[in-house]
Amino acid sequence: MRSHKDQYNSVEFFRHEISNEKTISLDFDYISGTIESWWSKNKERDIHTLKIELTNIFMTYLHPDHIAYFGKVGIAKSGVAAVCITNIFTTDSPELALTVHEALADLFHLTDIKYEYEDHKALYLKPSAEKYREWGNGYGDITPHSDDLYESLNVDYLALTVCRDTTHTPTAYYYPADLLQCLDDEDIETLLSTQAEFISGKNVDGSKKRIRNIVEYSETYGYQFSLDFRIDTHCGERMRAINGGQQVLDKIRANISTAKSNVSTAQTGTFLIVANHKILHARPILNISADEVRSQTANSTYSTTPRLLFRSKGPRKQYYSLEDKYAALEAA
């Protein structure tokens, strides 16, 4: 009889499982009028109160089948690796976008984190943006990757909310099943045992590094991936195999341009959440000229920047059974 470990290392089982991952698209147009009306009457209040009230609106007016997805992202038995929600609101307001973003991030059980070196919440064109690629606040393209693989903390979720995007440049995202189409069975076997060192880039002062398995498996979350194909101007490749397997990683990189990808909706009122270890996200070069970028960033603010997104990233909230705790106390 095949052991559980042998099954998880089976190429056939691996290909089957990762092929079942999917994105759920939801349209909240039916609740946007309620949100806009509530916002027009309450927008002067503090964001903590507004977030609580908006959370209650979502839980009161959303369809039950939409609410059900709040607990499914990244869970193996659901097969849901991402949820993209459109038409949540239409008003171009950084305050409204941030309130919506924080409420939905909470509802999807995302625990937001902030590193001391990174102002991660708002993504928009910053000074010298035209000089940079592989940077959320830059102008250039961003290669497929999962976030913060060099950190000691595991980032389960990434969430993005579009306040404004006059450049019409959507976030792109890739499923490992599509990126790995170029690999044969021997390559997959190698990938399943490969470890890599992940290295920080422009957003970190100094350098951070962490060694991870490229692929891991758990009963709860299924197969999870650590992959980062970005190449930093200063430190080079952000992911380097350490125990063999570099040729396989290079083979995947060489086929990124032809691999199937998906895109979110680059319009006001869109919320995208992805399981960070099941999906790689990316972005093409912005649909705007470098000269326009230079003029836009001279005095860029939340109100004037052509592209403003709010971001949260971090581990999923963990909940524990009180019954187990009481049982342990009684046994003691």
Tab-separated table of C-alpha atoms in Angstrom:
chain	number	residue	atom	x	y	z
A	1	MET	CA	0.000	0.000	0.000
A	2	ARG	CA	1.316	3.458	-0.955
A	3	SER	CA	2.120	5.688	2.024
A	4	HIS	CA	0.768	9.216	2.349
A	5	LYS	CA	4.256	10.611	1.707
A	6	ASP	CA	4.624	8.551	-1.466
A	7	GLN	CA	1.230	9.761	-2.683
A	8	TYR	CA	2.117	13.421	-2.146
A	9	ASN	CA	5.369	12.887	-4.056
A	10	SER	CA	3.543	11.210	-6.933
A	11	VAL	CA	3.764	13.272	-10.125
A	12	GLU	CA	0.318	12.105	-11.221
A	13	PHE	CA	-1.299	13.084	-7.893
A	14	PHE	CA	0.575	16.414	-7.901
A	15	ARG	CA	-0.577	17.369	-11.396
A	16	HIS	CA	-4.156	16.382	-10.631
A	17	GLU	CA	-4.362	18.353	-7.401
A	18	ILE	CA	-2.884	21.619	-8.669
A	19	SER	CA	-5.048	21.519	-11.804
A	20	ASN	CA	-8.158	21.903	-9.618
A	21	GLU	CA	-7.249	25.346	-8.246
A	22	LYS	CA	-9.553	28.128	-9.436
A	23	THR	CA	-10.519	31.797	-9.144
A	24	ILE	CA	-14.005	32.828	-8.053
A	25	SER	CA	-15.370	36.026	-9.631
A	26	LEU	CA	-18.090	37.858	-7.693
A	27	ASP	CA	-20.087	40.937	-8.741
A	28	PHE	CA	-21.187	43.132	-5.817
A	29	ASP	CA	-23.153	45.538	-8.011
A	30	TYR	CA	-26.303	44.575	-6.104
A	31	ILE	CA	-24.881	46.051	-2.898
A	32	SER	CA	-22.863	48.991	-4.272
A	33	GLY	CA	-25.805	51.412	-4.077
A	34	THR	CA	-26.250	50.621	-0.381
A	35	ILE	CA	-22.531	51.184	0.235
A	36	GLU	CA	-22.457	54.473	-1.690
A	37	SER	CA	-25.534	55.793	0.151
A	38	TRP	CA	-24.102	54.822	3.537
A	39	TRP	CA	-20.745	56.399	2.661
A	40	SER	CA	-22.250	59.733	1.608
A	41	LYS	CA	-23.887	60.066	5.033
A	42	ASN	CA	-21.044	58.764	7.232
A	43	LYS	CA	-17.703	59.449	5.492
A	44	GLU	CA	-16.574	62.056	8.044
A	45	ARG	CA	-16.413	59.492	10.851
A	46	ASP	CA	-13.233	57.688	11.934
A	47	ILE	CA	-12.122	54.681	9.897
A	48	HIS	CA	-12.372	52.216	12.800
A	49	THR	CA	-16.077	52.957	13.244
A	50	LEU	CA	-16.638	53.002	9.487
A	51	LYS	CA	-14.959	49.617	9.043
A	52	ILE	CA	-17.164	48.025	11.712
A	53	GLU	CA	-20.323	49.495	10.170
A	54	LEU	CA	-19.316	48.449	6.655
A	55	THR	CA	-18.539	44.930	7.849
A	56	ASN	CA	-22.080	44.756	9.238
A	57	ILE	CA	-23.480	45.981	5.909
A	58	PHE	CA	-21.600	43.241	4.058
A	59	MET	CA	-22.828	40.549	6.424
A	60	THR	CA	-26.420	41.848	6.285
A	61	TYR	CA	-26.843	42.390	2.545
A	62	LEU	CA	-24.496	39.977	0.807
A	63	HIS	CA	-25.878	36.757	-0.646
A	64	PRO	CA	-25.145	33.784	1.637
A	65	ASP	CA	-23.278	31.983	-1.148
A	66	HIS	CA	-20.982	35.013	-1.498
A	67	ILE	CA	-20.369	35.162	2.255
A	68	ALA	CA	-19.385	31.488	2.153
A	69	TYR	CA	-16.228	32.314	0.167
A	70	PHE	CA	-14.767	34.351	3.040
A	71	GLY	CA	-13.474	31.147	4.626
A	72	LYS	CA	-12.486	29.197	1.512
A	73	VAL	CA	-9.468	30.929	-0.040
A	74	GLY	CA	-6.398	28.714	0.039
A	75	ILE	CA	-8.172	25.724	1.600
A	76	ALA	CA	-7.481	22.445	-0.205
A	77	LYS	CA	-11.002	21.014	-0.217
A	78	SER	CA	-12.468	24.226	-1.672
A	79	GLY	CA	-10.030	24.539	-4.578
A	80	VAL	CA	-10.408	28.331	-4.319
A	81	ALA	CA	-7.007	29.982	-4.772
A	82	ALA	CA	-8.303	33.506	-5.436
A	83	VAL	CA	-11.450	35.626	-5.276
A	84	CYS	CA	-11.917	38.711	-7.463
A	85	ILE	CA	-14.809	41.013	-6.536
A	86	THR	CA	-15.945	43.826	-8.838
A	87	ASN	CA	-18.384	46.760	-8.590
A	88	ILE	CA	-18.154	47.123	-4.813
A	89	PHE	CA	-18.189	50.921	-5.104
A	90	THR	CA	-17.890	53.530	-7.862
A	91	THR	CA	-16.764	56.708	-6.072
A	92	ASP	CA	-13.088	57.540	-6.557
A	93	SER	CA	-12.290	58.149	-2.900
A	94	PRO	CA	-9.098	56.930	-1.174
A	95	GLU	CA	-10.941	56.962	2.162
A	96	LEU	CA	-13.795	54.797	0.867
A	97	ALA	CA	-11.409	52.428	-0.937
A	98	LEU	CA	-9.326	51.954	2.201
A	99	THR	CA	-12.419	51.342	4.370
A	100	VAL	CA	-13.745	48.744	1.934
A	101	HIS	CA	-10.317	47.168	1.686
A	102	GLU	CA	-9.872	46.817	5.448
A	103	ALA	CA	-13.388	45.448	5.974
A	104	LEU	CA	-13.044	42.795	3.263
A	105	ALA	CA	-9.510	41.838	4.326
A	106	ASP	CA	-10.889	41.155	7.810
A	107	LEU	CA	-13.811	39.166	6.453
A	108	PHE	CA	-11.422	37.006	4.427
A	109	HIS	CA	-9.475	36.300	7.661
A	110	LEU	CA	-6.323	38.147	6.566
A	111	THR	CA	-4.062	39.395	9.366
A	112	ASP	CA	-2.285	42.407	7.878
A	113	ILE	CA	1.378	42.906	8.738
A	114	LYS	CA	3.710	45.863	8.455
A	115	TYR	CA	7.462	45.578	8.508
A	116	GLU	CA	9.401	48.470	10.015
A	117	TYR	CA	11.176	49.120	6.713
A	118	GLU	CA	8.148	49.087	4.416
A	119	ASP	CA	5.237	51.458	3.820
A	120	HIS	CA	3.186	48.745	2.174
A	121	LYS	CA	-0.424	49.887	2.410
A	122	ALA	CA	-0.780	52.317	-0.522
A	123	LEU	CA	0.664	51.433	-3.938
A	124	TYR	CA	1.102	54.382	-6.282
A	125	LEU	CA	3.744	56.016	-8.453
A	126	LYS	CA	6.497	57.359	-6.240
A	127	PRO	CA	9.463	59.641	-7.104
A	128	SER	CA	11.802	58.084	-9.703
A	129	ALA	CA	9.104	55.479	-10.472
A	130	GLU	CA	10.055	55.563	-14.171
A	131	LYS	CA	13.477	54.091	-13.295
A	132	TYR	CA	12.202	50.949	-11.624
A	133	ARG	CA	10.721	47.610	-12.511
A	134	GLU	CA	9.950	44.789	-10.035
A	135	TRP	CA	8.509	47.376	-7.595
A	136	GLY	CA	4.839	48.006	-6.777
A	137	ASN	CA	5.408	51.773	-6.629
A	138	GLY	CA	7.396	51.791	-9.869
A	139	TYR	CA	6.514	52.100	-13.545
A	140	GLY	CA	8.086	48.971	-14.993
A	141	ASP	CA	6.824	45.426	-15.205
A	142	ILE	CA	6.814	43.020	-12.265
A	143	THR	CA	7.730	39.370	-12.864
A	144	PRO	CA	5.573	36.568	-11.347
A	145	HIS	CA	6.301	35.969	-7.672
A	146	SER	CA	4.784	35.303	-4.263
A	147	ASP	CA	5.349	37.922	-1.580
A	148	ASP	CA	7.926	38.032	1.215
A	149	LEU	CA	9.476	34.601	0.770
A	150	TYR	CA	12.662	35.916	2.394
A	151	GLU	CA	10.796	36.711	5.653
A	152	SER	CA	10.622	34.428	8.689
A	153	LEU	CA	6.836	34.903	8.723
A	154	ASN	CA	4.659	32.957	6.280
A	155	VAL	CA	2.397	35.224	4.225
A	156	ASP	CA	-0.799	33.318	3.425
A	157	TYR	CA	-2.792	36.043	1.691
A	158	LEU	CA	-2.307	39.087	-0.520
A	159	ALA	CA	-5.244	41.467	-1.027
A	160	LEU	CA	-5.478	44.475	-3.362
A	161	THR	CA	-8.248	47.060	-3.728
A	162	VAL	CA	-8.383	49.448	-6.686
A	163	CYS	CA	-9.250	53.018	-5.778
A	164	ARG	CA	-8.271	54.367	-9.188
A	165	ASP	CA	-6.439	53.210	-12.289
A	166	THR	CA	-6.562	55.587	-15.247
A	167	THR	CA	-3.700	53.581	-16.809
A	168	HIS	CA	-5.963	50.490	-17.000
A	169	THR	CA	-3.143	48.170	-15.937
A	170	PRO	CA	-4.555	45.078	-14.207
A	171	THR	CA	-2.772	42.830	-11.757
A	172	ALA	CA	-1.823	39.596	-13.498
A	173	TYR	CA	-1.632	36.278	-11.708
A	174	TYR	CA	-0.414	32.800	-12.571
A	175	TYR	CA	-1.365	29.352	-11.362
A	176	PRO	CA	1.558	26.960	-10.828
A	177	ALA	CA	-0.339	24.412	-12.940
A	178	ASP	CA	0.044	26.737	-15.941
A	179	LEU	CA	3.650	27.742	-15.196
A	180	LEU	CA	4.681	24.093	-14.861
A	181	GLN	CA	3.125	22.913	-18.127
A	182	CYS	CA	6.598	23.028	-19.678
A	183	LEU	CA	7.994	20.447	-17.223
A	184	ASP	CA	8.155	16.710	-17.835
A	185	ASP	CA	7.685	14.120	-15.101
A	186	GLU	CA	11.382	14.024	-14.249
A	187	ASP	CA	11.410	17.807	-13.875
A	188	ILE	CA	8.417	17.624	-11.528
A	189	GLU	CA	10.138	14.997	-9.397
A	190	THR	CA	13.151	17.294	-9.122
A	191	LEU	CA	10.956	20.294	-8.274
A	192	LEU	CA	9.239	18.397	-5.460
A	193	SER	CA	12.561	18.001	-3.662
A	194	THR	CA	14.158	21.347	-4.525
A	195	GLN	CA	15.034	23.972	-1.945
A	196	ALA	CA	15.886	27.577	-2.767
A	197	GLU	CA	17.256	30.635	-1.051
A	198	PHE	CA	15.016	33.694	-1.335
A	199	ILE	CA	16.556	37.156	-1.196
A	200	SER	CA	14.974	40.540	-0.477
A	201	GLY	CA	14.985	43.415	-2.987
A	202	LYS	CA	14.516	47.175	-3.251
A	203	ASN	CA	11.891	47.533	-0.522
A	204	VAL	CA	14.215	46.210	2.217
A	205	ASP	CA	17.155	48.078	3.726
A	206	GLY	CA	20.098	45.715	3.648
A	207	SER	CA	19.442	42.082	2.770
A	208	LYS	CA	17.189	39.348	4.122
A	209	LYS	CA	17.413	35.693	3.163
A	210	ARG	CA	15.476	32.511	3.858
A	211	ILE	CA	15.710	28.944	2.604
A	212	ARG	CA	12.405	27.285	1.715
A	213	ASN	CA	11.137	24.167	-0.003
A	214	ILE	CA	9.788	25.087	-3.435
A	215	VAL	CA	6.785	22.789	-2.875
A	216	GLU	CA	5.147	21.728	0.378
A	217	TYR	CA	1.991	19.753	1.097
A	218	SER	CA	-0.515	19.698	3.953
A	219	GLU	CA	-3.910	18.050	4.321
A	220	THR	CA	-5.544	21.406	5.091
A	221	TYR	CA	-4.002	23.582	2.388
A	222	GLY	CA	-2.907	21.095	-0.246
A	223	TYR	CA	0.162	21.912	-2.325
A	224	GLN	CA	1.764	25.261	-1.583
A	225	PHE	CA	4.540	26.890	-3.589
A	226	SER	CA	7.395	29.281	-2.922
A	227	LEU	CA	8.405	30.793	-6.255
A	228	ASP	CA	9.845	34.198	-7.138
A	229	PHE	CA	11.120	34.875	-10.663
A	230	ARG	CA	11.992	38.554	-10.162
A	231	ILE	CA	15.508	39.750	-10.943
A	232	ASP	CA	16.632	42.671	-8.811
A	233	THR	CA	18.854	45.384	-10.290
A	234	HIS	CA	21.346	45.022	-7.440
A	235	CYS	CA	21.120	41.476	-6.022
A	236	GLY	CA	20.121	39.613	-9.183
A	237	GLU	CA	17.809	36.590	-9.049
A	238	ARG	CA	15.542	36.675	-6.007
A	239	MET	CA	15.286	32.851	-5.957
A	240	ARG	CA	18.311	30.546	-6.213
A	241	ALA	CA	18.208	26.753	-5.897
A	242	ILE	CA	20.632	25.392	-3.296
A	243	ASN	CA	20.386	21.587	-3.620
A	244	GLY	CA	20.052	21.085	-7.347
A	245	GLY	CA	16.985	21.974	-9.370
A	246	GLN	CA	18.243	25.287	-10.786
A	247	GLN	CA	17.868	23.977	-14.341
A	248	VAL	CA	14.195	23.249	-13.644
A	249	LEU	CA	13.644	26.742	-12.228
A	250	ASP	CA	15.401	28.224	-15.268
A	251	LYS	CA	13.175	26.145	-17.549
A	252	ILE	CA	10.052	27.562	-15.881
A	253	ARG	CA	11.441	31.112	-16.119
A	254	ALA	CA	12.160	30.678	-19.841
A	255	ASN	CA	8.512	29.750	-20.461
A	256	ILE	CA	6.814	32.489	-18.395
A	257	SER	CA	6.176	34.639	-21.472
A	258	THR	CA	4.110	31.870	-23.096
A	259	ALA	CA	2.376	30.560	-19.961
A	260	LYS	CA	-1.317	31.212	-19.458
A	261	SER	CA	-2.073	34.044	-17.030
A	262	ASN	CA	-5.167	35.650	-15.561
A	263	VAL	CA	-5.912	39.309	-14.874
A	264	SER	CA	-7.996	41.184	-12.340
A	265	THR	CA	-10.195	44.150	-13.255
A	266	ALA	CA	-8.359	47.490	-13.311
A	267	GLN	CA	-11.292	49.661	-12.287
A	268	THR	CA	-12.476	51.507	-9.206
A	269	GLY	CA	-14.196	49.221	-6.718
A	270	THR	CA	-12.314	45.968	-7.421
A	271	PHE	CA	-10.978	43.743	-4.630
A	272	LEU	CA	-8.652	40.809	-5.339
A	273	ILE	CA	-7.429	38.334	-2.743
A	274	VAL	CA	-5.058	35.473	-3.572
A	275	ALA	CA	-3.544	32.631	-1.591
A	276	ASN	CA	0.078	33.772	-1.645
A	277	HIS	CA	1.496	30.225	-1.811
A	278	LYS	CA	-0.916	29.028	-4.489
A	279	ILE	CA	-0.744	31.913	-6.957
A	280	LEU	CA	2.071	34.090	-8.285
A	281	HIS	CA	1.143	37.689	-9.012
A	282	ALA	CA	2.698	40.070	-11.513
A	283	ARG	CA	2.085	43.255	-13.475
A	284	PRO	CA	2.950	44.438	-16.987
A	285	ILE	CA	4.572	47.811	-17.539
A	286	LEU	CA	2.023	50.544	-16.816
A	287	ASN	CA	-0.071	51.744	-19.758
A	288	ILE	CA	1.378	55.260	-19.566
A	289	SER	CA	4.501	56.891	-20.995
A	290	ALA	CA	7.668	57.421	-18.963
A	291	ASP	CA	7.346	61.175	-19.542
A	292	GLU	CA	3.857	61.126	-18.048
A	293	VAL	CA	5.170	59.179	-15.070
A	294	ARG	CA	7.879	61.770	-14.439
A	295	SER	CA	5.353	64.610	-14.521
A	296	GLN	CA	2.844	62.707	-12.364
A	297	THR	CA	5.319	61.835	-9.623
A	298	ALA	CA	6.705	65.355	-9.234
A	299	ASN	CA	3.865	66.217	-6.849
A	300	SER	CA	2.077	62.886	-6.522
A	301	THR	CA	-0.674	62.514	-3.895
A	302	TYR	CA	-3.430	59.998	-3.260
A	303	SER	CA	-5.807	62.341	-5.093
A	304	THR	CA	-3.644	62.979	-8.163
A	305	THR	CA	-1.760	59.731	-8.818
A	306	PRO	CA	-3.142	57.887	-11.886
A	307	ARG	CA	-3.025	54.484	-10.164
A	308	LEU	CA	-3.800	53.938	-6.483
A	309	LEU	CA	-4.252	50.522	-4.899
A	310	PHE	CA	-4.436	49.509	-1.259
A	311	ARG	CA	-2.666	46.355	-0.160
A	312	SER	CA	-2.730	43.947	2.773
A	313	LYS	CA	-0.602	40.849	3.160
A	314	GLY	CA	-0.012	38.424	5.969
A	315	PRO	CA	-1.015	35.171	7.659
A	316	ARG	CA	-4.555	33.863	7.921
A	317	LYS	CA	-6.250	34.347	11.267
A	318	GLN	CA	-6.224	31.177	13.328
A	319	TYR	CA	-9.148	30.150	15.506
A	320	TYR	CA	-9.076	27.601	18.289
A	321	SER	CA	-11.784	25.510	19.864
A	322	LEU	CA	-12.662	26.425	23.436
A	323	GLU	CA	-13.986	22.906	23.929
A	324	ASP	CA	-10.487	21.510	23.388
A	325	LYS	CA	-9.090	23.935	25.944
A	326	TYR	CA	-11.694	22.993	28.555
A	327	ALA	CA	-11.175	19.300	27.876
A	328	ALA	CA	-7.431	19.730	28.428
A	329	LEU	CA	-8.052	21.593	31.700
A	330	GLU	CA	-10.435	18.908	32.949
A	331	ALA	CA	-7.957	16.175	32.050
A	332	ALA	CA	-5.261	17.984	34.029
